[in-house]
Amino acid sequence: MKDLILKELRQAEGYISGERLSELCGVSRTAIWKHIKTLQQEGYQIESQHGAGYRLVGMADVLNARELADHLQGSCFAPSAKIHCYQEVTSTNTVAKELAQKAADRQAKQGIVVTAENQTAGKGRLGRPWTSAQGTGICCSVVLAPMMTLAEASRFSFIAATAIAEGVRRYTGLDVQIKWPNDLVLNGRKICGILVEMVAEAEHVDYFVLGFGLNVNQTSADFPQEIAQKATSLAIQSGVKIDRMALLCQILLSIEEHLALYQSQGFAPIRQKWLASACFLGEKVVIRQQERIIDEGTVQGIDEDGALLLERPDGQTVRILAGDVSLRQADGRYC
Ligand code: BTN
C-alpha cells in the first residue's frame, strides 16, 4: 500500500488530496494518513496542507521495490512482485533462497531480488560474518537460474564479479578492479564482497543466489576498526554521495547482460573482461585459507573454470581453487 501511495504522490503534480488518494488506493483516508506518517518516518519528505492534501517534496534514501521495478522495465527483474526491499532481515541470501524455493519454476525464480537496509546475520565467504552500516551500502541478493551443468558452475562467480564491477564502473566512472576470486577493490581497498550460493540437482544447477555487499555512502567512521584500513566506499573515493537506487539498477542490468553474454558466447569473453579488470596479475602473492598460508607464487591469470593460475618459485604452475590472495609488499610482508 505504501508503494502505491508513493507512486500516486510521485505522479501528482503538486498536492493530491487525501480523498483522491483514498479513492485511488481503495482504503480509508485514515489509513492513507497512517501510511503517510510511516513514509515520513522512513525519510520521505511529504508536506501536508489543510484543504490541499499531500505533496512529495523529497525522496528518502531507501531502496524501494516499485521504483526499482519502474527503472528496470524490460529486464528479468522488472515485475515488482519479484523485488523485495526490506528494512531489516537476517541475510538477504537466506530470504532470497526461501523465495526461490517457493517459486513455481525456473522462470519464476529468475530475477528475484532481495535488498535490506540492515542485516542481522549477514554472511560472508568461507563462513565468515558480514556486517555493514545501516542504510549506507547496498546489501542485495539476486536469484538467477541459467541453464548450467555442475561442471560449469564455478564460472558463475566470475560472471557475477565481472558484471558488478562493470555496473559500478559505468555508473561512477571509478576504476574498480577484481581481486581473485570475486572481491571488488578500489585503490587497493575492498568495496564489495560477493557470496554465491548454489542449489543444484544431480547434474544441473537449479539456481544461484548471488549476494553482494557494496560499500556506497559509508564514511571512514562507519567501518569497524578491524577493517577500517582494508575497506573503503564509493563515496569516500569519489567525494560525492551516490544514488543507491540508480547504482543498483545499473548493476542489475549489467548482471543480466553478462549472463546473456555467457549464454551466447561462452566463458571466453567473460574471462577476457575479468582479466582486464584483475589486480595482482604478474604480482607475487600468497594464498591463505583460514588465515593459514597454503601456497605462494606469481599470479598468471585464471583458467577456463576460474581457477587461479599461480607460478610457484620453482617454476611449476598450479591451479588454486579456493582461498584469499594477499600481495607481497616490498618489505616482504603481505597485505
Ligand atoms: C565476502 O566478501 O566475504 C562476501 C560478502 C557478501 C555479503 C553480501 S551482503 C548481501 C548478501 N547477504 C549476505 O548475507 N551476504 C551477501
mmCIF file of C-alpha atoms and ligand atoms in Angstrom:
data_model
loop_
_atom_site.group_PDB
_atom_site.id
_atom_site.type_symbol
_atom_site.label_atom_id
_atom_site.label_comp_id
_atom_site.label_asym_id
_atom_site.label_seq_id
_atom_site.Cartn_x
_atom_site.Cartn_y
_atom_site.Cartn_z
ATOM 1 C CA MET A 1 0.000 0.000 0.000
ATOM 2 C CA LYS A 2 2.835 2.401 0.917
ATOM 3 C CA ASP A 3 4.350 1.805 -2.515
ATOM 4 C CA LEU A 4 1.056 2.607 -4.207
ATOM 5 C CA ILE A 5 0.635 5.835 -2.227
ATOM 6 C CA LEU A 6 4.191 6.778 -3.098
ATOM 7 C CA LYS A 7 3.528 6.147 -6.785
ATOM 8 C CA GLU A 8 0.452 8.406 -6.719
ATOM 9 C CA LEU A 9 2.364 11.111 -4.849
ATOM 10 C CA ARG A 10 5.149 10.964 -7.421
ATOM 11 C CA GLN A 11 2.731 11.168 -10.343
ATOM 12 C CA ALA A 12 0.722 14.028 -8.871
ATOM 13 C CA GLU A 13 1.751 17.475 -9.993
ATOM 14 C CA GLY A 14 1.621 19.410 -6.740
ATOM 15 C CA TYR A 15 -0.783 18.478 -3.983
ATOM 16 C CA ILE A 16 -3.106 15.487 -4.080
ATOM 17 C CA SER A 17 -5.997 15.335 -1.631
ATOM 18 C CA GLY A 18 -6.404 12.626 0.987
ATOM 19 C CA GLU A 19 -9.801 11.885 -0.521
ATOM 20 C CA ARG A 20 -8.358 11.346 -4.026
ATOM 21 C CA LEU A 21 -5.587 9.137 -2.607
ATOM 22 C CA SER A 22 -8.126 7.053 -0.718
ATOM 23 C CA GLU A 23 -10.177 6.583 -3.937
ATOM 24 C CA LEU A 24 -7.110 5.646 -5.987
ATOM 25 C CA CYS A 25 -5.725 3.277 -3.368
ATOM 26 C CA GLY A 26 -9.042 1.827 -2.190
ATOM 27 C CA VAL A 27 -8.500 2.463 1.533
ATOM 28 C CA SER A 28 -9.871 4.970 4.049
ATOM 29 C CA ARG A 29 -8.472 8.484 4.482
ATOM 30 C CA THR A 30 -7.337 7.482 7.975
ATOM 31 C CA ALA A 31 -5.361 4.588 6.502
ATOM 32 C CA ILE A 32 -3.797 6.992 3.980
ATOM 33 C CA TRP A 33 -2.819 9.340 6.802
ATOM 34 C CA LYS A 34 -1.191 6.470 8.748
ATOM 35 C CA HIS A 35 0.803 5.314 5.713
ATOM 36 C CA ILE A 36 1.916 8.898 5.042
ATOM 37 C CA LYS A 37 3.217 9.108 8.631
ATOM 38 C CA THR A 38 5.174 5.874 8.131
ATOM 39 C CA LEU A 39 6.635 7.147 4.859
ATOM 40 C CA GLN A 40 7.695 10.366 6.593
ATOM 41 C CA GLN A 41 9.369 8.312 9.337
ATOM 42 C CA GLU A 42 11.245 6.396 6.626
ATOM 43 C CA GLY A 43 12.657 9.689 5.380
ATOM 44 C CA TYR A 44 10.291 10.689 2.555
ATOM 45 C CA GLN A 45 9.633 14.419 2.708
ATOM 46 C CA ILE A 46 5.872 14.745 2.349
ATOM 47 C CA GLU A 47 4.205 18.077 3.073
ATOM 48 C CA SER A 48 0.601 18.104 4.200
ATOM 49 C CA GLN A 49 -1.548 21.204 3.905
ATOM 50 C CA HIS A 50 -5.040 21.586 5.245
ATOM 51 C CA GLY A 51 -7.530 21.688 2.361
ATOM 52 C CA ALA A 52 -4.919 20.823 -0.280
ATOM 53 C CA GLY A 53 -3.710 17.367 0.735
ATOM 54 C CA TYR A 54 -0.241 15.888 0.424
ATOM 55 C CA ARG A 55 2.774 16.732 -1.701
ATOM 56 C CA LEU A 56 6.013 14.799 -2.146
ATOM 57 C CA VAL A 57 8.955 17.183 -1.949
ATOM 58 C CA GLY A 58 11.865 14.809 -1.400
ATOM 59 C CA MET A 59 12.616 11.129 -1.808
ATOM 60 C CA ALA A 60 14.095 9.074 1.022
ATOM 61 C CA ASP A 61 17.411 7.373 0.533
ATOM 62 C CA VAL A 62 15.695 3.991 0.872
ATOM 63 C CA LEU A 63 15.641 1.236 -1.727
ATOM 64 C CA ASN A 64 12.073 0.790 -2.900
ATOM 65 C CA ALA A 65 10.635 -2.142 -4.883
ATOM 66 C CA ARG A 66 8.213 -0.195 -7.050
ATOM 67 C CA GLU A 67 10.793 2.384 -8.063
ATOM 68 C CA LEU A 68 13.369 -0.273 -8.834
ATOM 69 C CA ALA A 69 10.788 -2.098 -10.967
ATOM 70 C CA ASP A 70 9.980 1.142 -12.822
ATOM 71 C CA HIS A 71 13.657 1.646 -13.654
ATOM 72 C CA LEU A 72 14.177 -1.981 -14.649
ATOM 73 C CA GLN A 73 11.392 -2.183 -17.252
ATOM 74 C CA GLY A 74 12.095 -4.834 -19.861
ATOM 75 C CA SER A 75 14.591 -6.755 -17.728
ATOM 76 C CA CYS A 76 14.111 -10.082 -15.940
ATOM 77 C CA PHE A 77 13.878 -8.153 -12.629
ATOM 78 C CA ALA A 78 11.057 -5.849 -13.758
ATOM 79 C CA PRO A 79 7.859 -7.354 -12.335
ATOM 80 C CA SER A 80 7.671 -5.573 -8.966
ATOM 81 C CA ALA A 81 6.432 -8.814 -7.367
ATOM 82 C CA LYS A 82 9.957 -10.148 -7.875
ATOM 83 C CA ILE A 83 11.612 -7.288 -5.983
ATOM 84 C CA HIS A 84 11.572 -7.304 -2.184
ATOM 85 C CA CYS A 85 13.061 -4.361 -0.308
ATOM 86 C CA TYR A 86 13.234 -4.817 3.455
ATOM 87 C CA GLN A 87 14.284 -2.571 6.274
ATOM 88 C CA GLU A 88 15.917 -5.456 8.151
ATOM 89 C CA VAL A 89 16.419 -9.173 7.535
ATOM 90 C CA THR A 90 18.789 -11.841 8.835
ATOM 91 C CA SER A 91 20.558 -12.213 5.496
ATOM 92 C CA THR A 92 19.279 -11.248 2.055
ATOM 93 C CA ASN A 93 20.769 -14.506 0.710
ATOM 94 C CA THR A 94 18.697 -16.542 3.159
ATOM 95 C CA VAL A 95 15.493 -14.655 2.297
ATOM 96 C CA ALA A 96 16.180 -14.919 -1.445
ATOM 97 C CA LYS A 97 16.706 -18.667 -1.134
ATOM 98 C CA GLU A 98 13.396 -19.043 0.717
ATOM 99 C CA LEU A 99 11.599 -17.094 -2.015
ATOM 100 C CA ALA A 100 13.268 -19.170 -4.735
ATOM 101 C CA GLN A 101 12.182 -22.397 -3.023
ATOM 102 C CA LYS A 102 8.576 -21.206 -3.105
ATOM 103 C CA ALA A 103 8.712 -20.058 -6.741
ATOM 104 C CA ALA A 104 6.950 -22.439 -9.123
ATOM 105 C CA ASP A 105 9.554 -22.841 -11.842
ATOM 106 C CA ARG A 106 12.840 -21.632 -13.325
ATOM 107 C CA GLN A 107 11.225 -18.571 -14.879
ATOM 108 C CA ALA A 108 9.575 -17.555 -11.610
ATOM 109 C CA LYS A 109 12.877 -17.903 -9.750
ATOM 110 C CA GLN A 110 14.901 -15.979 -12.338
ATOM 111 C CA GLY A 111 15.275 -12.346 -11.330
ATOM 112 C CA ILE A 112 14.050 -12.435 -7.708
ATOM 113 C CA VAL A 113 15.766 -9.511 -5.945
ATOM 114 C CA VAL A 114 16.035 -9.001 -2.183
ATOM 115 C CA THR A 115 17.559 -5.897 -0.609
ATOM 116 C CA ALA A 116 17.845 -4.836 3.029
ATOM 117 C CA GLU A 117 18.903 -1.631 4.730
ATOM 118 C CA ASN A 118 20.261 -3.784 7.554
ATOM 119 C CA GLN A 119 21.217 -7.442 8.025
ATOM 120 C CA THR A 120 21.329 -9.044 11.467
ATOM 121 C CA ALA A 121 23.172 -12.177 10.296
ATOM 122 C CA GLY A 122 24.929 -11.188 7.060
ATOM 123 C CA LYS A 123 27.034 -13.998 5.595
ATOM 124 C CA GLY A 124 30.474 -13.628 4.050
ATOM 125 C CA ARG A 125 32.635 -16.044 2.075
ATOM 126 C CA LEU A 126 34.239 -19.050 3.766
ATOM 127 C CA GLY A 127 31.721 -18.971 6.612
ATOM 128 C CA ARG A 128 32.717 -15.501 7.791
ATOM 129 C CA PRO A 129 30.173 -12.966 9.108
ATOM 130 C CA TRP A 130 29.447 -9.812 7.081
ATOM 131 C CA THR A 131 28.485 -6.511 8.644
ATOM 132 C CA SER A 132 27.712 -3.168 7.053
ATOM 133 C CA ALA A 133 26.443 0.145 8.397
ATOM 134 C CA GLN A 134 22.678 0.501 8.133
ATOM 135 C CA GLY A 135 21.272 2.252 5.057
ATOM 136 C CA THR A 136 24.616 3.354 3.643
ATOM 137 C CA GLY A 137 25.587 0.473 1.379
ATOM 138 C CA ILE A 138 23.775 -1.929 -0.901
ATOM 139 C CA CYS A 139 23.013 -5.356 0.567
ATOM 140 C CA CYS A 140 21.393 -7.288 -2.228
ATOM 141 C CA SER A 141 20.766 -10.883 -3.289
ATOM 142 C CA VAL A 142 19.561 -11.966 -6.694
ATOM 143 C CA VAL A 143 18.240 -15.365 -7.742
ATOM 144 C CA LEU A 144 19.454 -16.447 -11.167
ATOM 145 C CA ALA A 145 18.630 -19.714 -12.869
ATOM 146 C CA PRO A 146 20.772 -20.039 -16.006
ATOM 147 C CA MET A 147 20.996 -23.394 -17.765
ATOM 148 C CA MET A 148 24.353 -24.621 -16.468
ATOM 149 C CA THR A 149 25.860 -28.006 -15.705
ATOM 150 C CA LEU A 150 27.563 -28.583 -12.352
ATOM 151 C CA ALA A 151 30.892 -28.703 -14.189
ATOM 152 C CA GLU A 152 30.337 -25.112 -15.404
ATOM 153 C CA ALA A 153 29.014 -23.759 -12.089
ATOM 154 C CA SER A 154 32.365 -22.457 -10.799
ATOM 155 C CA ARG A 155 32.315 -19.872 -13.607
ATOM 156 C CA PHE A 156 29.244 -18.159 -12.216
ATOM 157 C CA SER A 157 31.001 -16.113 -9.551
ATOM 158 C CA PHE A 158 33.410 -14.770 -12.199
ATOM 159 C CA ILE A 159 30.489 -13.736 -14.396
ATOM 160 C CA ALA A 160 28.983 -12.048 -11.330
ATOM 161 C CA ALA A 161 32.151 -10.195 -10.290
ATOM 162 C CA THR A 162 32.792 -9.013 -13.851
ATOM 163 C CA ALA A 163 29.198 -7.793 -14.180
ATOM 164 C CA ILE A 164 29.062 -5.994 -10.825
ATOM 165 C CA ALA A 165 32.440 -4.335 -11.442
ATOM 166 C CA GLU A 166 31.250 -3.110 -14.836
ATOM 167 C CA GLY A 167 27.944 -1.844 -13.417
ATOM 168 C CA VAL A 168 29.773 0.156 -10.744
ATOM 169 C CA ARG A 169 32.289 1.452 -13.288
ATOM 170 C CA ARG A 170 29.546 2.551 -15.692
ATOM 171 C CA TYR A 171 27.681 4.440 -13.003
ATOM 172 C CA THR A 172 30.589 6.009 -11.110
ATOM 173 C CA GLY A 173 33.392 6.101 -13.666
ATOM 174 C CA LEU A 174 35.687 4.738 -10.937
ATOM 175 C CA ASP A 175 38.383 2.222 -11.828
ATOM 176 C CA VAL A 176 37.037 -0.791 -9.951
ATOM 177 C CA GLN A 177 39.254 -3.881 -10.002
ATOM 178 C CA ILE A 178 38.614 -7.535 -9.174
ATOM 179 C CA LYS A 179 40.695 -9.476 -6.661
ATOM 180 C CA TRP A 180 40.506 -13.233 -7.132
ATOM 181 C CA PRO A 181 38.121 -14.802 -6.841
ATOM 182 C CA ASN A 182 35.493 -12.096 -6.660
ATOM 183 C CA ASP A 183 36.233 -9.211 -4.278
ATOM 184 C CA LEU A 184 35.913 -5.769 -5.823
ATOM 185 C CA VAL A 185 38.615 -3.297 -4.838
ATOM 186 C CA LEU A 186 39.274 0.370 -5.435
ATOM 187 C CA ASN A 187 42.721 1.842 -4.898
ATOM 188 C CA GLY A 188 43.732 -1.335 -3.093
ATOM 189 C CA ARG A 189 40.803 -1.364 -0.655
ATOM 190 C CA LYS A 190 37.744 -3.589 -0.666
ATOM 191 C CA ILE A 191 34.475 -2.003 -1.784
ATOM 192 C CA CYS A 192 32.360 -5.090 -2.421
ATOM 193 C CA GLY A 193 32.127 -8.669 -1.238
ATOM 194 C CA ILE A 194 30.300 -11.307 -3.241
ATOM 195 C CA LEU A 195 28.812 -14.530 -1.910
ATOM 196 C CA VAL A 196 27.417 -17.066 -4.374
ATOM 197 C CA GLU A 197 25.319 -19.952 -3.064
ATOM 198 C CA MET A 198 24.051 -22.682 -5.322
ATOM 199 C CA VAL A 199 21.134 -25.114 -5.249
ATOM 200 C CA ALA A 200 21.717 -27.995 -7.642
ATOM 201 C CA GLU A 201 20.155 -31.169 -8.928
ATOM 202 C CA ALA A 202 22.141 -34.272 -9.936
ATOM 203 C CA GLU A 203 23.946 -32.725 -12.906
ATOM 204 C CA HIS A 204 22.430 -29.297 -13.376
ATOM 205 C CA VAL A 205 22.304 -26.077 -11.448
ATOM 206 C CA ASP A 206 18.798 -25.388 -10.212
ATOM 207 C CA TYR A 207 19.590 -21.788 -9.280
ATOM 208 C CA PHE A 208 22.233 -19.484 -7.818
ATOM 209 C CA VAL A 209 21.747 -16.929 -5.083
ATOM 210 C CA LEU A 210 24.150 -14.107 -5.850
ATOM 211 C CA GLY A 211 24.618 -11.864 -2.811
ATOM 212 C CA PHE A 212 26.696 -8.714 -2.848
ATOM 213 C CA GLY A 213 27.506 -6.171 -0.193
ATOM 214 C CA LEU A 214 28.685 -2.930 -1.759
ATOM 215 C CA ASN A 215 30.128 -0.039 0.257
ATOM 216 C CA VAL A 216 28.447 3.024 -1.215
ATOM 217 C CA ASN A 217 27.919 6.022 1.074
ATOM 218 C CA GLN A 218 29.859 4.944 4.159
ATOM 219 C CA THR A 219 32.231 7.425 5.751
ATOM 220 C CA SER A 220 35.533 6.213 7.255
ATOM 221 C CA ALA A 221 33.901 6.283 10.697
ATOM 222 C CA ASP A 222 31.286 3.750 9.558
ATOM 223 C CA PHE A 223 33.834 0.941 9.250
ATOM 224 C CA PRO A 224 34.719 -1.143 12.329
ATOM 225 C CA GLN A 225 38.326 -0.670 13.433
ATOM 226 C CA GLU A 226 39.419 -4.150 12.316
ATOM 227 C CA ILE A 227 38.552 -3.456 8.656
ATOM 228 C CA ALA A 228 39.000 0.346 8.537
ATOM 229 C CA GLN A 229 42.421 0.018 6.855
ATOM 230 C CA LYS A 230 41.255 -2.529 4.294
ATOM 231 C CA ALA A 231 37.840 -1.187 3.269
ATOM 232 C CA THR A 232 36.587 1.906 1.506
ATOM 233 C CA SER A 233 33.362 3.186 -0.049
ATOM 234 C CA LEU A 234 32.448 4.706 -3.397
ATOM 235 C CA ALA A 235 31.570 7.998 -1.666
ATOM 236 C CA ILE A 236 34.942 8.168 0.095
ATOM 237 C CA GLN A 237 36.746 7.513 -3.193
ATOM 238 C CA SER A 238 34.666 9.829 -5.379
ATOM 239 C CA GLY A 239 33.925 12.563 -2.841
ATOM 240 C CA VAL A 240 30.214 12.590 -3.705
ATOM 241 C CA LYS A 241 27.112 10.954 -2.266
ATOM 242 C CA ILE A 242 25.826 8.242 -4.587
ATOM 243 C CA ASP A 243 22.215 7.485 -5.561
ATOM 244 C CA ARG A 244 21.964 3.864 -4.387
ATOM 245 C CA MET A 245 18.802 3.175 -6.388
ATOM 246 C CA ALA A 246 20.311 4.264 -9.713
ATOM 247 C CA LEU A 247 23.546 2.419 -8.981
ATOM 248 C CA LEU A 248 21.721 -0.805 -8.083
ATOM 249 C CA CYS A 249 19.702 -0.634 -11.333
ATOM 250 C CA GLN A 250 22.893 -0.268 -13.342
ATOM 251 C CA ILE A 251 24.411 -3.290 -11.540
ATOM 252 C CA LEU A 252 21.340 -5.491 -12.031
ATOM 253 C CA LEU A 253 21.177 -4.662 -15.740
ATOM 254 C CA SER A 254 24.870 -5.440 -16.060
ATOM 255 C CA ILE A 255 24.334 -8.827 -14.375
ATOM 256 C CA GLU A 256 21.569 -9.721 -16.844
ATOM 257 C CA GLU A 257 23.711 -8.519 -19.750
ATOM 258 C CA HIS A 258 26.772 -10.555 -18.700
ATOM 259 C CA LEU A 259 24.738 -13.718 -18.156
ATOM 260 C CA ALA A 260 23.333 -13.288 -21.678
ATOM 261 C CA LEU A 261 26.885 -12.792 -22.968
ATOM 262 C CA TYR A 262 27.952 -16.029 -21.266
ATOM 263 C CA GLN A 263 24.999 -17.896 -22.691
ATOM 264 C CA SER A 264 25.569 -16.679 -26.243
ATOM 265 C CA GLN A 265 29.385 -16.707 -26.400
ATOM 266 C CA GLY A 266 30.608 -18.921 -23.548
ATOM 267 C CA PHE A 267 33.203 -18.150 -20.885
ATOM 268 C CA ALA A 268 35.965 -16.749 -23.145
ATOM 269 C CA PRO A 269 34.720 -13.104 -23.328
ATOM 270 C CA ILE A 270 33.922 -13.107 -19.591
ATOM 271 C CA ARG A 271 37.405 -14.417 -18.819
ATOM 272 C CA GLN A 272 38.925 -11.663 -21.002
ATOM 273 C CA LYS A 273 36.911 -8.984 -19.206
ATOM 274 C CA TRP A 274 37.751 -10.475 -15.803
ATOM 275 C CA LEU A 275 41.472 -10.428 -16.667
ATOM 276 C CA ALA A 276 41.226 -6.829 -17.933
ATOM 277 C CA SER A 277 39.878 -5.795 -14.507
ATOM 278 C CA ALA A 278 42.045 -8.071 -12.375
ATOM 279 C CA CYS A 279 44.522 -6.773 -9.838
ATOM 280 C CA PHE A 280 47.693 -8.698 -8.904
ATOM 281 C CA LEU A 281 48.354 -10.078 -12.429
ATOM 282 C CA GLY A 282 52.091 -10.811 -12.607
ATOM 283 C CA GLU A 283 52.494 -9.940 -8.904
ATOM 284 C CA LYS A 284 53.954 -12.053 -6.113
ATOM 285 C CA VAL A 285 51.245 -13.225 -3.729
ATOM 286 C CA VAL A 286 50.459 -15.717 -1.017
ATOM 287 C CA ILE A 287 47.287 -17.791 -0.841
ATOM 288 C CA ARG A 288 45.630 -18.099 2.530
ATOM 289 C CA GLN A 289 42.952 -20.484 3.676
ATOM 290 C CA GLN A 290 41.539 -19.791 7.150
ATOM 291 C CA GLU A 291 44.448 -17.339 7.698
ATOM 292 C CA ARG A 292 46.993 -20.145 7.063
ATOM 293 C CA ILE A 293 49.366 -19.616 4.117
ATOM 294 C CA ILE A 294 48.928 -22.616 1.810
ATOM 295 C CA ASP A 295 50.840 -21.507 -1.292
ATOM 296 C CA GLU A 296 52.808 -18.669 -2.820
ATOM 297 C CA GLY A 297 53.946 -17.561 -6.243
ATOM 298 C CA THR A 298 53.248 -15.194 -9.125
ATOM 299 C CA VAL A 299 49.706 -14.720 -10.461
ATOM 300 C CA GLN A 300 49.439 -15.846 -14.109
ATOM 301 C CA GLY A 301 45.665 -15.453 -14.594
ATOM 302 C CA ILE A 302 42.642 -17.716 -14.403
ATOM 303 C CA ASP A 303 41.779 -20.791 -16.429
ATOM 304 C CA GLU A 304 38.538 -21.864 -18.151
ATOM 305 C CA ASP A 305 36.946 -22.785 -14.802
ATOM 306 C CA GLY A 306 38.050 -19.661 -12.949
ATOM 307 C CA ALA A 307 40.834 -21.416 -11.014
ATOM 308 C CA LEU A 308 43.735 -19.079 -10.194
ATOM 309 C CA LEU A 309 46.916 -19.962 -12.084
ATOM 310 C CA LEU A 310 49.891 -19.476 -9.788
ATOM 311 C CA GLU A 311 53.509 -19.944 -10.794
ATOM 312 C CA ARG A 312 55.434 -21.200 -7.783
ATOM 313 C CA PRO A 313 59.041 -20.017 -7.192
ATOM 314 C CA ASP A 314 60.274 -23.369 -8.649
ATOM 315 C CA GLY A 315 58.542 -22.559 -11.988
ATOM 316 C CA GLN A 316 55.686 -25.034 -11.583
ATOM 317 C CA THR A 317 52.202 -23.627 -12.351
ATOM 318 C CA VAL A 318 49.394 -24.792 -10.076
ATOM 319 C CA ARG A 319 45.615 -24.247 -10.063
ATOM 320 C CA ILE A 320 44.181 -22.695 -6.887
ATOM 321 C CA LEU A 321 40.500 -23.398 -6.338
ATOM 322 C CA ALA A 322 39.774 -21.678 -3.012
ATOM 323 C CA GLY A 323 41.314 -19.146 -0.667
ATOM 324 C CA ASP A 324 42.253 -15.490 -0.314
ATOM 325 C CA VAL A 325 45.040 -13.719 -2.185
ATOM 326 C CA SER A 326 47.422 -11.308 -0.432
ATOM 327 C CA LEU A 327 50.035 -9.180 -2.123
ATOM 328 C CA ARG A 328 53.713 -9.408 -1.156
ATOM 329 C CA GLN A 329 54.957 -5.918 -0.249
ATOM 330 C CA ALA A 330 58.443 -4.512 -0.823
ATOM 331 C CA ASP A 331 59.341 -5.139 2.835
ATOM 332 C CA GLY A 332 58.475 -8.836 2.438
ATOM 333 C CA ARG A 333 55.227 -8.629 4.398
ATOM 334 C CA TYR A 334 51.840 -9.451 2.910
ATOM 335 C CA CYS A 335 48.774 -7.260 2.820
HETATM 336 C C1 BTN B 1 32.648 -11.666 1.371
HETATM 337 O O1 BTN B 1 33.402 -10.810 0.911
HETATM 338 O O2 BTN B 1 33.001 -12.420 2.287
HETATM 339 C C2 BTN B 1 31.260 -11.802 0.782
HETATM 340 C C3 BTN B 1 30.290 -10.881 1.452
HETATM 341 C C4 BTN B 1 28.889 -10.946 0.871
HETATM 342 C C5 BTN B 1 27.923 -10.057 1.621
HETATM 343 C C6 BTN B 1 26.595 -9.953 0.964
HETATM 344 S S1 BTN B 1 25.592 -8.683 1.659
HETATM 345 C C7 BTN B 1 24.217 -9.249 0.776
HETATM 346 C C8 BTN B 1 24.268 -10.771 0.815
HETATM 347 N N1 BTN B 1 23.654 -11.278 2.017
HETATM 348 C C9 BTN B 1 24.516 -11.902 2.817
HETATM 349 O O3 BTN B 1 24.236 -12.426 3.901
HETATM 350 N N2 BTN B 1 25.736 -11.871 2.263
HETATM 351 C C10 BTN B 1 25.727 -11.205 0.983
#
